[in-house]
Coordinates of C-alpha atoms in Angstrom, one line a residue:
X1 CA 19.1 17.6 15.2
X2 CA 19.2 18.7 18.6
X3 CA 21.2 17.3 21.7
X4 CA 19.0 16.7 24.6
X5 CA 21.8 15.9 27.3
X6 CA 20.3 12.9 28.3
X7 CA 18.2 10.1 27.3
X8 CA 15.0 11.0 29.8
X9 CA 15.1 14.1 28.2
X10 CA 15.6 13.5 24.7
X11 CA 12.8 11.0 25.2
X12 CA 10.6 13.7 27.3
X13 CA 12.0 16.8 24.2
X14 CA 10.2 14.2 21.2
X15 CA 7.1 13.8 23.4
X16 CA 6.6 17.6 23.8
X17 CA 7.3 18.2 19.8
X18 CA 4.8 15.6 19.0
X19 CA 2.3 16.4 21.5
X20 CA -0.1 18.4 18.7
X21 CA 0.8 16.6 15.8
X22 CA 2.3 13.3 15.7
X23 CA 5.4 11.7 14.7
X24 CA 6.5 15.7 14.4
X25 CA 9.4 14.5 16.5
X26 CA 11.8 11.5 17.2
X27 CA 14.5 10.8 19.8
X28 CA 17.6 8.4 19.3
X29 CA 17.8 6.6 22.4
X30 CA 21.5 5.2 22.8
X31 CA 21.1 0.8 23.1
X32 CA 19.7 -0.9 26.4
X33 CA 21.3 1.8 29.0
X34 CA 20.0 4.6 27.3
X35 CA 16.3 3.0 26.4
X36 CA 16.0 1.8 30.3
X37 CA 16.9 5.4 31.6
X38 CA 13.9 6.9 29.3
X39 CA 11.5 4.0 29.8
X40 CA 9.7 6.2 32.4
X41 CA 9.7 9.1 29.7
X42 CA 8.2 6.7 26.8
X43 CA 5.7 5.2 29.3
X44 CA 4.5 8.5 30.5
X45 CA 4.1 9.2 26.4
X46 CA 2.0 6.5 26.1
X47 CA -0.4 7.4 28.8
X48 CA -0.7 10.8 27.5
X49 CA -0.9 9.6 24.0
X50 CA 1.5 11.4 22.6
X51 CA 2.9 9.8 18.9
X52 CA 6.6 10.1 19.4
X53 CA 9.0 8.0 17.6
X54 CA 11.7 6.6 19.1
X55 CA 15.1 5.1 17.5
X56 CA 16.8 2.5 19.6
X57 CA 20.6 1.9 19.0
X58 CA 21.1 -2.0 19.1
X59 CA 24.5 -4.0 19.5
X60 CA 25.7 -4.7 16.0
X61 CA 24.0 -7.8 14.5
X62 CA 27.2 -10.0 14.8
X63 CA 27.9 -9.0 18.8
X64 CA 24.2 -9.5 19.9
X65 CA 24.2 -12.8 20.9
X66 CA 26.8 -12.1 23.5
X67 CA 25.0 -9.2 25.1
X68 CA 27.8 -6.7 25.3
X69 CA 26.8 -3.8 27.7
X70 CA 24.4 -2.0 25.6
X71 CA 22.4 -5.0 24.8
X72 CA 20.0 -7.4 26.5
X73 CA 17.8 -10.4 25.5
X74 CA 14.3 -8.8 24.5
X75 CA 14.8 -5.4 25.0
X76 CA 12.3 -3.9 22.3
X77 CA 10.1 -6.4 23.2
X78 CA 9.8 -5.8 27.0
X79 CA 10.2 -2.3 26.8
X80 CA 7.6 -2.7 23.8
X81 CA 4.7 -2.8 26.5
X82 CA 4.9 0.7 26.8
X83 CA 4.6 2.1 23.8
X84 CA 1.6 1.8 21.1
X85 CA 3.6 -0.1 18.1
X86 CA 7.6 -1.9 18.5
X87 CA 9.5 -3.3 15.7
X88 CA 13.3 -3.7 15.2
X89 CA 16.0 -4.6 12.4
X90 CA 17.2 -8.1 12.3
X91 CA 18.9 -8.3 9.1
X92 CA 20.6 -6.1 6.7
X93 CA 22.3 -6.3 3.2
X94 CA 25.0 -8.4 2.9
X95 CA 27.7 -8.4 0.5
X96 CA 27.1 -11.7 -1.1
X97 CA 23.3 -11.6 -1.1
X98 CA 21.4 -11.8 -4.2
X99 CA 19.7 -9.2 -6.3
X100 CA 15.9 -10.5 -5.0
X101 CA 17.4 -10.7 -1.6
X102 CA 18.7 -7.2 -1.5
X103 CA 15.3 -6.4 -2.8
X104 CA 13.4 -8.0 -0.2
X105 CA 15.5 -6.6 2.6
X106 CA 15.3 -3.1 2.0
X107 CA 11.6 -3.5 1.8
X108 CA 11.5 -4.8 4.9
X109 CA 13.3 -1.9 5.8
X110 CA 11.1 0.3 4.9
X111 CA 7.7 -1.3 5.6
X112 CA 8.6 -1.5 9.4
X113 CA 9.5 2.3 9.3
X114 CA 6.6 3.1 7.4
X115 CA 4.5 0.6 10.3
X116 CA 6.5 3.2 13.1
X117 CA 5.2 6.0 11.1
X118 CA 1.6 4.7 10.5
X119 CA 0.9 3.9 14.0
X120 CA 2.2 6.6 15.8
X121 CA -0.3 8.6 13.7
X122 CA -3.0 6.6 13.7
X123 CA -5.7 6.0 16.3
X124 CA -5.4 5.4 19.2
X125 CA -2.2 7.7 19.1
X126 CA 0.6 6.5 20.7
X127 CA 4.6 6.4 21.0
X128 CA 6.1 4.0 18.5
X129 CA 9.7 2.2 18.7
X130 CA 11.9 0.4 16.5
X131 CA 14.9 -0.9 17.4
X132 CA 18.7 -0.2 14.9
X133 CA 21.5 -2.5 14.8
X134 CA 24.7 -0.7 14.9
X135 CA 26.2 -2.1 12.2
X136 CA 22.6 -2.1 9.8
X137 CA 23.1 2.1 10.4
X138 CA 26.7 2.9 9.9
X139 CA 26.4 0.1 6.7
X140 CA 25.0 1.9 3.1
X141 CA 23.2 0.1 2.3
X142 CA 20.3 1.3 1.2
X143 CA 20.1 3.2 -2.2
X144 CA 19.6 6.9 -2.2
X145 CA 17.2 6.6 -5.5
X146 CA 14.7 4.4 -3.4
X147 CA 14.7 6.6 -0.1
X148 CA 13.9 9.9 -2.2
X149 CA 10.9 8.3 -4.0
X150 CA 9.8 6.7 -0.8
X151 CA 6.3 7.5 0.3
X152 CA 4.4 6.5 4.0
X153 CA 0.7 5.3 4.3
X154 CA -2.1 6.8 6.4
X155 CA -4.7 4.6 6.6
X156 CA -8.3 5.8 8.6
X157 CA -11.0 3.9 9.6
X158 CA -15.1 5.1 9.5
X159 CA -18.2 4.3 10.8
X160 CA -20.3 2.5 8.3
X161 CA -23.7 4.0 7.5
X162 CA -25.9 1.9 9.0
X163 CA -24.0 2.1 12.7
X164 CA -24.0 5.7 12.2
X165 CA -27.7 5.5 11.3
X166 CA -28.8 3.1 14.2
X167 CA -26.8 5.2 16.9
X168 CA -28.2 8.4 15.3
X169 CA -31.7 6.8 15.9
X170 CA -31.2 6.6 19.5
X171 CA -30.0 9.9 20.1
X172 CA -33.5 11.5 18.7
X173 CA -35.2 9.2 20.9
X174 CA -34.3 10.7 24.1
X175 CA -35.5 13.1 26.2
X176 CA -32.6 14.2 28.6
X177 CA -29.4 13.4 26.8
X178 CA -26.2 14.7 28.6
X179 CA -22.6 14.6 27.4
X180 CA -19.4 13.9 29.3
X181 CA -15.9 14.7 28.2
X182 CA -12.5 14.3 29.4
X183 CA -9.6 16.8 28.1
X184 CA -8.1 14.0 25.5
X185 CA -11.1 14.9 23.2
X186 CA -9.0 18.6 22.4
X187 CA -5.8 16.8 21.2
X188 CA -8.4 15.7 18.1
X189 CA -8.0 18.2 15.6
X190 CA -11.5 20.2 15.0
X191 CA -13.2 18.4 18.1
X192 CA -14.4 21.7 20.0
X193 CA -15.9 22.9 16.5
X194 CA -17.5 19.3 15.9
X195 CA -19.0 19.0 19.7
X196 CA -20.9 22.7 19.6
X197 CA -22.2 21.3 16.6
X198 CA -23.3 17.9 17.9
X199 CA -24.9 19.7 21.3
X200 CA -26.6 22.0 19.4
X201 CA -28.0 19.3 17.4
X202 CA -29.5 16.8 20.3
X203 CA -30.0 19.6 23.0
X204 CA -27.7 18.2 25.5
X205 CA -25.6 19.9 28.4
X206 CA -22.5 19.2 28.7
X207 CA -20.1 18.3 31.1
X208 CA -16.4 18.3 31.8
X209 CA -14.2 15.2 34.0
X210 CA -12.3 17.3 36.8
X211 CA -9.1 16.2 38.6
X212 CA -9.1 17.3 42.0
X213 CA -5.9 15.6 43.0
X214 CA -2.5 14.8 41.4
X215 CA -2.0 16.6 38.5
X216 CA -5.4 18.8 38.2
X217 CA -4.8 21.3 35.4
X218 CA -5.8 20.5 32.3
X219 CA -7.9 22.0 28.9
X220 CA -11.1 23.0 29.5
X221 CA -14.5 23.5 27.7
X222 CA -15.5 27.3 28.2
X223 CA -19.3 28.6 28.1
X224 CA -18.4 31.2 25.6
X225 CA -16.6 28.6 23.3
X226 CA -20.1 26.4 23.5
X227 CA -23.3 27.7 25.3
X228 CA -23.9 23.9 26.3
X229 CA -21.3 23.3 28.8
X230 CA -22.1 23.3 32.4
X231 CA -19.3 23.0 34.5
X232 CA -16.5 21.0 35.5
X233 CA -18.4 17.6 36.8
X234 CA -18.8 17.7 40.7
X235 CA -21.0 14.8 41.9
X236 CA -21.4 15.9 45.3
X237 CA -23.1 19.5 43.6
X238 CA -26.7 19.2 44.0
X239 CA -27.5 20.8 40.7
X240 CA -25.0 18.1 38.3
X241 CA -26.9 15.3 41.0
X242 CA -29.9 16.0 39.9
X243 CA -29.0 16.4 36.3
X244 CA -27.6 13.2 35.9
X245 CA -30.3 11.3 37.8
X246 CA -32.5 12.6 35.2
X247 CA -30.5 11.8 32.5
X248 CA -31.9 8.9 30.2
X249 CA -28.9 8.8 28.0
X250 CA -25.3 9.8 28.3
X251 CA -22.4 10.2 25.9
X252 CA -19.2 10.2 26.9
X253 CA -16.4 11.1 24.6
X254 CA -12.6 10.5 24.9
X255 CA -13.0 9.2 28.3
X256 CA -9.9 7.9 29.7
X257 CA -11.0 8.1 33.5
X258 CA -14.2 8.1 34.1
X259 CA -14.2 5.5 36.8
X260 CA -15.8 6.3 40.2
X261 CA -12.7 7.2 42.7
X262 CA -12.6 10.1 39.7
X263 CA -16.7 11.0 39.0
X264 CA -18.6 9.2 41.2
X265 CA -20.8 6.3 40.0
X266 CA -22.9 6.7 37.1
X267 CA -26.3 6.1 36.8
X268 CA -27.6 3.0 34.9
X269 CA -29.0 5.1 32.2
X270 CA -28.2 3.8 28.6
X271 CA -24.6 4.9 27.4
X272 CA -23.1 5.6 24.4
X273 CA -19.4 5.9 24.2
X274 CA -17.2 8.0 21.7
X275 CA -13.8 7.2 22.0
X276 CA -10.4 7.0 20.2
X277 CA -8.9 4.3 22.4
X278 CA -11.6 1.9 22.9
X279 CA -9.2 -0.4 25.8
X280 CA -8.9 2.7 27.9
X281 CA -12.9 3.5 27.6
X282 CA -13.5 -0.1 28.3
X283 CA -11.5 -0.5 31.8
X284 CA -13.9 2.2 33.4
X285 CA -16.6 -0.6 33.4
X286 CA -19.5 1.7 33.0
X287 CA -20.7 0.3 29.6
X288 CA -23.0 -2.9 30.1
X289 CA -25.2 -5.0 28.1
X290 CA -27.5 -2.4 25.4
X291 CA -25.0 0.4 25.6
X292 CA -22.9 1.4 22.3
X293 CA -19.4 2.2 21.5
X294 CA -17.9 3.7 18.5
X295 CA -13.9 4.2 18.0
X296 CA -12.0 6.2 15.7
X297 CA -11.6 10.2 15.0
X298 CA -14.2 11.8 17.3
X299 CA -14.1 15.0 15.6
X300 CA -15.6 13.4 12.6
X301 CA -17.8 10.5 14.3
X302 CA -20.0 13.4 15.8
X303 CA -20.2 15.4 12.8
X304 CA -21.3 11.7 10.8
X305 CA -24.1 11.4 13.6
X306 CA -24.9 14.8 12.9
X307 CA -26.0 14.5 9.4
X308 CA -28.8 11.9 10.3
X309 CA -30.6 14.1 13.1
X310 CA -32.8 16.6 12.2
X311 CA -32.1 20.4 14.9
X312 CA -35.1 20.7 17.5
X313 CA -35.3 24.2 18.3
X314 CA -38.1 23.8 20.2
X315 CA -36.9 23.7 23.9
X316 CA -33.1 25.2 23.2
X317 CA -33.7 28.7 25.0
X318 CA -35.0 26.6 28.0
X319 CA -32.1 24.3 27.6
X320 CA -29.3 27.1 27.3
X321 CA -30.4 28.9 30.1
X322 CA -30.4 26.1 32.1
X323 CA -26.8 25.4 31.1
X324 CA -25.3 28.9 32.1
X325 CA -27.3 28.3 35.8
X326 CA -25.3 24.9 36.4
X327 CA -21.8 26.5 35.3
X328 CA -22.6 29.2 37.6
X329 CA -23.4 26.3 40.1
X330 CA -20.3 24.4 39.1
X331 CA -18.0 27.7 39.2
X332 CA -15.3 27.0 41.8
X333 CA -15.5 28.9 45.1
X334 CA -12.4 30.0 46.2
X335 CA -12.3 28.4 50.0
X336 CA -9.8 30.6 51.5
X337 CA -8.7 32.9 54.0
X338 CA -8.2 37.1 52.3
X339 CA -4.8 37.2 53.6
X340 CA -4.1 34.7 51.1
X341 CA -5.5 36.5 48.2
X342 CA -2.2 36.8 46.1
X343 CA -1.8 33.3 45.7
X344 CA -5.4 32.4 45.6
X345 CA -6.7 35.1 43.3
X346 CA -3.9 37.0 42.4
X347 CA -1.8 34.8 40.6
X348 CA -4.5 33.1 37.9
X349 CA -5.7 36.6 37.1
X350 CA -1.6 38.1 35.9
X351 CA -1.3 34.7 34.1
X352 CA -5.2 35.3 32.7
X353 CA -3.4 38.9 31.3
X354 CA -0.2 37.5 29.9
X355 CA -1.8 34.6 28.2
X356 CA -4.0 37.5 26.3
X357 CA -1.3 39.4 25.4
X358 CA 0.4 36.1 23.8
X359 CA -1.0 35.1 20.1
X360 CA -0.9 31.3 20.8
X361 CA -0.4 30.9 24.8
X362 CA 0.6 27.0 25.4
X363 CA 0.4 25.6 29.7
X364 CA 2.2 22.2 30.3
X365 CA 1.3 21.9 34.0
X366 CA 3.8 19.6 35.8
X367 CA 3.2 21.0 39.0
X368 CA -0.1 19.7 40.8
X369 CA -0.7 21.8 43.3
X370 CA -0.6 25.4 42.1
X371 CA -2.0 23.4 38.6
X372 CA -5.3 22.9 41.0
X373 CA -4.7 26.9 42.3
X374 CA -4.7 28.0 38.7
X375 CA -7.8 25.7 38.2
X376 CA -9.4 27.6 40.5
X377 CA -9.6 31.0 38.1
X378 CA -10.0 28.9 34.3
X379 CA -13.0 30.9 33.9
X380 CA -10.9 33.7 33.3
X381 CA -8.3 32.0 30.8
X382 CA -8.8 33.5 26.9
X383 CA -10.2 31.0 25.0
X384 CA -7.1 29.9 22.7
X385 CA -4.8 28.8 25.2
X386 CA -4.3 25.3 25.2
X387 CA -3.1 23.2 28.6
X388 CA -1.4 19.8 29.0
X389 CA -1.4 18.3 32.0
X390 CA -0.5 15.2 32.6
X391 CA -1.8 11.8 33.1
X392 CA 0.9 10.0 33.5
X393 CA 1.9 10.5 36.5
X394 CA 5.5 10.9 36.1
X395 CA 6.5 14.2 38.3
X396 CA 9.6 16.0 36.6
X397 CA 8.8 15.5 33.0
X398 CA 7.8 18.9 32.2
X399 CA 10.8 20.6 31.8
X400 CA 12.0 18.3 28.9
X401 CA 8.4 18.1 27.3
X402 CA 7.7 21.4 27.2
X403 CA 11.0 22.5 25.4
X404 CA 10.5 20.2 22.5
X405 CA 7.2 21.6 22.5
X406 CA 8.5 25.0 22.6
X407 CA 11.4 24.0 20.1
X408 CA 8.9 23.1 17.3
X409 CA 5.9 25.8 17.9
X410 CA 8.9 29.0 19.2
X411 CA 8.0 30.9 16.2
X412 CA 4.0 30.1 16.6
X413 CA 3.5 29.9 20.2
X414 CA 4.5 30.8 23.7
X415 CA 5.3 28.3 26.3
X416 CA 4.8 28.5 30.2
X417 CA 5.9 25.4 32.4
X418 CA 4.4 25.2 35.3
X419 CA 6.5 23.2 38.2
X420 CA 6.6 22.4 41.8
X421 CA 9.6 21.7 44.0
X422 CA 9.9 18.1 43.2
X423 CA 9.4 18.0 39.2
X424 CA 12.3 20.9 39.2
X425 CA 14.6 18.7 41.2
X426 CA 13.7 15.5 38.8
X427 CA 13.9 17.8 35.8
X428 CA 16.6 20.0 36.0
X429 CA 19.4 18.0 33.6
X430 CA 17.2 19.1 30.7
X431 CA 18.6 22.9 31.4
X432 CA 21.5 22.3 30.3
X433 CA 19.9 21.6 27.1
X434 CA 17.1 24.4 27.2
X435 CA 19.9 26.6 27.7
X436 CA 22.3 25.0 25.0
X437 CA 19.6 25.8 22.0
X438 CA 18.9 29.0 23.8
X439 CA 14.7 27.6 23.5
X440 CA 12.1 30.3 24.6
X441 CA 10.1 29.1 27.6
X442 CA 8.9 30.3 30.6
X443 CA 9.3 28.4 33.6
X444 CA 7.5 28.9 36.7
X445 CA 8.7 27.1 40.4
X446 CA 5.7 26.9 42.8
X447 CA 8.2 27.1 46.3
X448 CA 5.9 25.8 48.7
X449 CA 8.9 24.3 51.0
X450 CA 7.6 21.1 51.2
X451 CA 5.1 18.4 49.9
X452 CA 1.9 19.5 50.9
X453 CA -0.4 17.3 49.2
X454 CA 1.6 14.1 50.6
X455 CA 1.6 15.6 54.3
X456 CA -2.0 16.5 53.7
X457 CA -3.1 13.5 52.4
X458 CA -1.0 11.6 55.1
X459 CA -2.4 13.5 57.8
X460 CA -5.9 12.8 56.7
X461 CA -5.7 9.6 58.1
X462 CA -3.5 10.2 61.2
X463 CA -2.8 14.3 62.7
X464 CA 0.7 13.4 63.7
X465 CA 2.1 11.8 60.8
X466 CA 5.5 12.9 60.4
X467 CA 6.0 14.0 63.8
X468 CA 3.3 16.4 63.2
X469 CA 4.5 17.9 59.8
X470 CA 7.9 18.8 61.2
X471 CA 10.4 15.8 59.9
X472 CA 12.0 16.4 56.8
X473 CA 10.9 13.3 54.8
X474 CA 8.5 15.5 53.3
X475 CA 10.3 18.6 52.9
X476 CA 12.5 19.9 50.5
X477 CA 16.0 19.2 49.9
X478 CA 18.1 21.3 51.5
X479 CA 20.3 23.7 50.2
X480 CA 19.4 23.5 46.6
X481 CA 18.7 27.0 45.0
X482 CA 16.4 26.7 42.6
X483 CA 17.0 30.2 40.9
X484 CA 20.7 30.0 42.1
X485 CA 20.9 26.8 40.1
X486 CA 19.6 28.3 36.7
X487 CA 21.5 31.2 36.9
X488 CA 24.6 29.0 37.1
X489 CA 23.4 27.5 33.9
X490 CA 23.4 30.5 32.5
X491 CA 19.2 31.1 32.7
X492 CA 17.1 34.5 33.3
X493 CA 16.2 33.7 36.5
X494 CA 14.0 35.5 39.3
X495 CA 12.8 34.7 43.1
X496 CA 9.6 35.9 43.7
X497 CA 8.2 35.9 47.5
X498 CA 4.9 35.9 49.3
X499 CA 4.8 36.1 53.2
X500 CA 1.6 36.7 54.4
X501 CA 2.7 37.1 58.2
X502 CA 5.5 39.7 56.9
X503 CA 4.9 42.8 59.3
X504 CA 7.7 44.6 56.8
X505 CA 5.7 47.4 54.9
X506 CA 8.4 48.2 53.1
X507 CA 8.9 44.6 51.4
X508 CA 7.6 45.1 47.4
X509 CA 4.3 43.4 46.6
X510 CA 4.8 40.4 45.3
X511 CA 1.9 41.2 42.6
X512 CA 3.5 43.8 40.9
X513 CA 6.9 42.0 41.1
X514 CA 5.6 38.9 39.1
X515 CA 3.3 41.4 36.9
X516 CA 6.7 43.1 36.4
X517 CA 8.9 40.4 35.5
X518 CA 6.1 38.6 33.2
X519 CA 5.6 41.4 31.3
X520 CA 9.5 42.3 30.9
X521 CA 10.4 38.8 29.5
X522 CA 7.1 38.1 27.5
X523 CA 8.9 38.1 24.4
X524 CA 12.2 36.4 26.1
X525 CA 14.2 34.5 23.1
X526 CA 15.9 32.6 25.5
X527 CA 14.5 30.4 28.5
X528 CA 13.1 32.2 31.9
X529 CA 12.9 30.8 35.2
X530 CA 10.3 32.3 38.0
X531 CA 10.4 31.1 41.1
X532 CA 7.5 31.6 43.6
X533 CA 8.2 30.9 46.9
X534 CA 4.7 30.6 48.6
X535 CA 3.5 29.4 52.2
X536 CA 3.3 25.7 53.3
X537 CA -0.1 26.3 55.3
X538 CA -2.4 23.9 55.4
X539 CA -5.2 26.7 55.0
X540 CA -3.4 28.8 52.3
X541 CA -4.0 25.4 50.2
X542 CA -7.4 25.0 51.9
X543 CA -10.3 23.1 49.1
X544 CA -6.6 21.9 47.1
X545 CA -6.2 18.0 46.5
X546 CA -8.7 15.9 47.5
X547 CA -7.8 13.4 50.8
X548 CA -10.8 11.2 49.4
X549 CA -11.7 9.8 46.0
X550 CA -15.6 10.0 44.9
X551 CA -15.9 6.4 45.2
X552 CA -15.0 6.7 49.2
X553 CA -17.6 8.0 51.6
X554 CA -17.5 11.3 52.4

C-alpha cells in the first residue's frame, strides 16, 4: 500500500505497475473529486492499454441520492467511457436479509470483481473501474472463509482451424508479402520470438510505424533481433516506395495508427490484419471488401498460421540481403550542424552505454522532443531495453507512471524517465511521493527554454508568429528551478549544461559531466533527477517534429 499524494498520480503510479503485466496494480481513487482529477490519467491508460484497476470511493448507499460533495449522478458510468470495463456496488448485506439473499449478494460481489479482474486482463487490454459505496466497504460483511477460497477466471479466445487454415492459404500464395508493425505488438508477451518465426516462414520484410511528431520514442524492432526488418517506415524513402508498390499482400499487426497523416496511404494490395483490438485497427480504414482480420493474442495467432505453411528457403539469402540494404536506407541521418554534436550524437551514445551496463534497462519517454533526438541513435540501443512512449497524449504523466513501474520491477529493472520542460511542471506533485517511498528512478529534464515544437510548428505556417519567437506564451515559466525544486524535496539532483556559442574553455564538457553523474548514480536506491539544459535553436533541432503530416503535400 503505497500513498501516491494525489489522485492523478496514484492513477498514473497503477498504470506504470501494470504496464507489463496487467491488473499487477490498482489505485483507490477518493469519490467524484478524486475520480474527475485522474480522469485524464485513466484515459491516457486506456489509450496506451495499460490494465490498471481502479477502486472508486462512492457516497454511502443511504446519502447517494442527495449527492453530497463526493458524489454525482452517473459518475462510473460517464467516466466509464474511458476505461475498457466499469461496474459498481449497488447493494450490500443487510441485517435483516435472508440467508439466499445474503447468498446472492455476495456473489454479486464477487462476480463483478472477478468481471474487473477478467477484463483488465483480457484482450484488448485495458483499464477497468468499479465503483465502492462507503458504507458497503467499512460494513463486514462478507465472510472471511469465502474470500480465502475465492478464485478469478481467465478466459481466452482462438482462431478456429479452418480460419487459421484459409488465412494460412493466402499467405503461401503470394509473391511479395510485407509486414507492418506498430510498437503495441511488444507489450504481447513472446511477440518478437513469434514474428522472427512468422517472417522467416513467408519471406517477408518487415517494417516498423515511426512517429515523427509528438511523442516519437517508442520500442523498436532491431536487425540483429530479426534479419527481416527494414527500417522504421518512411514513405517519402525511395527504397520503402518502391517496396510497398510492389507489395501484393501486407500484414499489419497491432496497428493502432496506421492512418495516412502517420504512414502515408497504402497501396490497394490485399491486407490482412493481426490485431488485439480490432475497433482501433478498424478506424484506420485501410481494410476494404476481400481483406481479412483476425483478433486476439498475436503472439500465438502467428505462431497458429505458422504451423500450416510449409519454410521456402529458396529465395531467403536474396530476401535477407535485401532487408539489411533498406534498414541501411531507412537508418536516420542525423541533419545537423557539428557544433551541435553533443546533443545530437553525444547524448544517445552515453545512454546506449548505461543501458548496457543495466541487466533490465526500462525508457518511459514523456518528453517528445529529445524522445525524437534519442530516436535518432536506436540503432545503437542493446537489444533488451524496453521503451514506452506514449500514445496518449497526455504531457506530464511520466513522472507518476514510471515510479509505479519502477516500484514493482526496482529489484528487476532500472528505470530512466525521460521529460521535457512542460511534463516536469505537470508532473512534479508525484515527487513528493517518489521521494516518500525513496523509489529508484532516474529522471532526466530536457531544458530547452521553451516549446520548440509548438513555435516550430506555429512558425511553419507564419515566420512571425509570436512576435517572431520572442513572447513568452511559449516559453517557460519563469523562475521555476527545476533541479532547485527536487533538491527541496529532498532528490539527487544535477544541472547539466550545453552552450555551443560558450567562448569559455575552461567550462567542463558537458559529455563527461553527464557520463560522470550516470555512471555515479547507476545503482542510485533512491530517485535522481538530471537536468539538461540544451539550446532553443531552430537548427540544433533541425529534421525534429514534423510541421506536416504524410497525408499533407509536401
Amino acid at each position: 500500500m503505497v500513498n501516491g499524494r494525489g489522485d492523478k498520480e496514484s492513477a498514473f503510479m497503477a498504470a506504470g505497475g501494470s504496464m507489463i503485466s496487467p491488473a499487477t496494480t490498482a489505485a483507490v481513487l477518493h469519490g467524484s473529486r478524486g475520480l474527475t482529477n485522474a480522469t485524464g490519467a485513466i484515459a491516457d491508460a486506456y489509450r496506451n492499454e495499460i490494465g490498471a484497476v481502479y477502486l472508486v470511493g462512492l457516497p454511502s448507499i443511504a446519502s447517494a441520492p442527495f449527492l453530497p460533495p463526493h458524489g454525482e449522478r452517473n459518475l462510473i458510468k460517464s467516466i466509464g467511457n474511458f476505461v475498457k470495463f466499469h461496474t459498481e456496488i449497488t447493494e450490500f448485506v443487510d441485517e435483516n436479509d435472508s440467508k439466499k439473499e445474503k447468498d446472492r449478494k455476495i456473489k454479486d460481489f464477487f462476480e463483478k470483481v472477478n468481471k474487473v479482474i477478467e477484463n483488465a486482463k483480457s484482450f484488448p487490454i485495458g483499464p477497468t473501474m468499479i465503483g465502492l459505496p462507503q458504507d458497503a466497504m467499512e460494513e463486514r460483511w462478507i465472510p472471511y472463509g469465502i474470500l480465502k477460497n475465492q478464485t478469478f477466471t481467465y478466459h481466452e479466445s482462438f482462431l478456429s482451424t479452418e480460419i487459421t487454415k484459409a488465412i494460412a492459404k493466402i499467405l503461401k500464395n503470394k509473391k511479395h508479402p510485407i509486414i507492418l508493425i506498430d510498437d503495441f505488438l511488444f507489450k504481447t508477451r513472446g511477440a518478437k520470438e513469434s514474428l522472427a518465426i512468422f517472417a522467416k516462414k513467408i519471406q517477408a520484410p518487415i517494417l516498423q510505424i515511426r512517429y515523427l511528431r509528438g511523442p516519437m520514442l517508442f520500442e523498436r524492432l532491431s536487425s540483429t533481433q530479426n534479419p527481416y526488418f527494414a527500417g522504421s517506415y518512411d514513405n517519402k524513402n525511395s527504397h520503402h516506395q518502391k517496396l510497398i508498390k510492389m507489395a501484393d499482400l501486407i500484414i499489419t499487426i497491432e496497428d493502432r495508427n496506421g492512418y495516412p497523416r502517420v504512414i502515408g496511404q497504402l497501396p490497394n494490395c490485399q491486407k490482412i490484419a493481426i490485431t488485439s483490438n480490432p475497433a482501433m485497427t478498424k478506424k484506420n480504414n485501410y481494410l476494404k471488401r476481400g481483406d481479412s482480420m483476425l483478433t486476439g493474442d498475436v503472439s500465438k495467432i502467428l505462431l497458429s498460421l505458422t504451423e500450416y505453411i510449409n519454410p521456402s528457403h529458396a529465395n531467403e539469402d536474396k530476401i535477407l540481403s535485401y532487408c539489411e540494404k533498406l534498414h541501411r536506407a531507412s537508418t536516420v541521418k542525423i541533419q545537423s550542424n557539428r557544433k551541435f554534436h553533443f546533443m545530437r550524437v553525444e547524448i544517445a551514445e552515453i545512454f546506449t552505454d548505461i543501458f548496457q551496463k543495466v541487466k533490465n534497462p526500462i525508457v518511459v519517454d514523456d518528453s517528445q522532443m529529445l524522445g525524437g533526438l534519442l530516436f535518432e541513435g536506436y540503432d545503437k540501443f542493446p537489444e533488451n531495453l524496453r521503451v514506452f512512449g506514449d500514445h496518449g497524449g497526455f504531457i506530464g504523466g511520466g513522472m507518476a507512471l514510471s515510479a509505479g513501474l519502477a516500484l514493482v520491477y526496482k529489484s528487476r529493472a532500472r528505470i530512466f524517465c525521460f521529460l521535457g520542460d512542460q511534463s516536469f511542471v505537470n508532473g512534479f506533485q508525484s515527487l513528493v511521493s517518489v521521494t516518500q517511498e525513496k523509489i529508484p528512478i532516474t529522471y532526466i529534464i530536457c531544458n530547452n527554454g521553451k516549446s520548440v515544437s509548438l513555435l516550430k510548428q506555429a512558425q511553419s505556417a507564419d515566420s512571425h508568429a509570436f512576435n517572431d519567437g520572442i513572447d513568452r506564451f511559449l516559453q517557460n515559466a519563469p523562475f521555476i528551478d527545476y533541479t532547485g525544486l527536487s533538491k527541496e524535496l529532498g532528490i539527487k539532483a544535477y544541472k547539466i549544461e550545453f552552450d555551443p556559442e560558450s567562448k569559455n574553455k575552461n567550462k567542463k564538457n558537458p559529455e563527461h559531466i553527464l557520463r560522470n553523474v550516470l555512471y555515479k548514480e547507476l545503482n542510485s536506491k533512491r530517485p535522481v533527477v538530471i537536468e539538461l539544459v540544451l539550446p532553443s535553436y531552430p537548427e540544433a533541432w533541425k529534421g525534429i517534429w514534423a510541421i506536416k503530416g504524410n497525408d499533407e503535400a509536401s
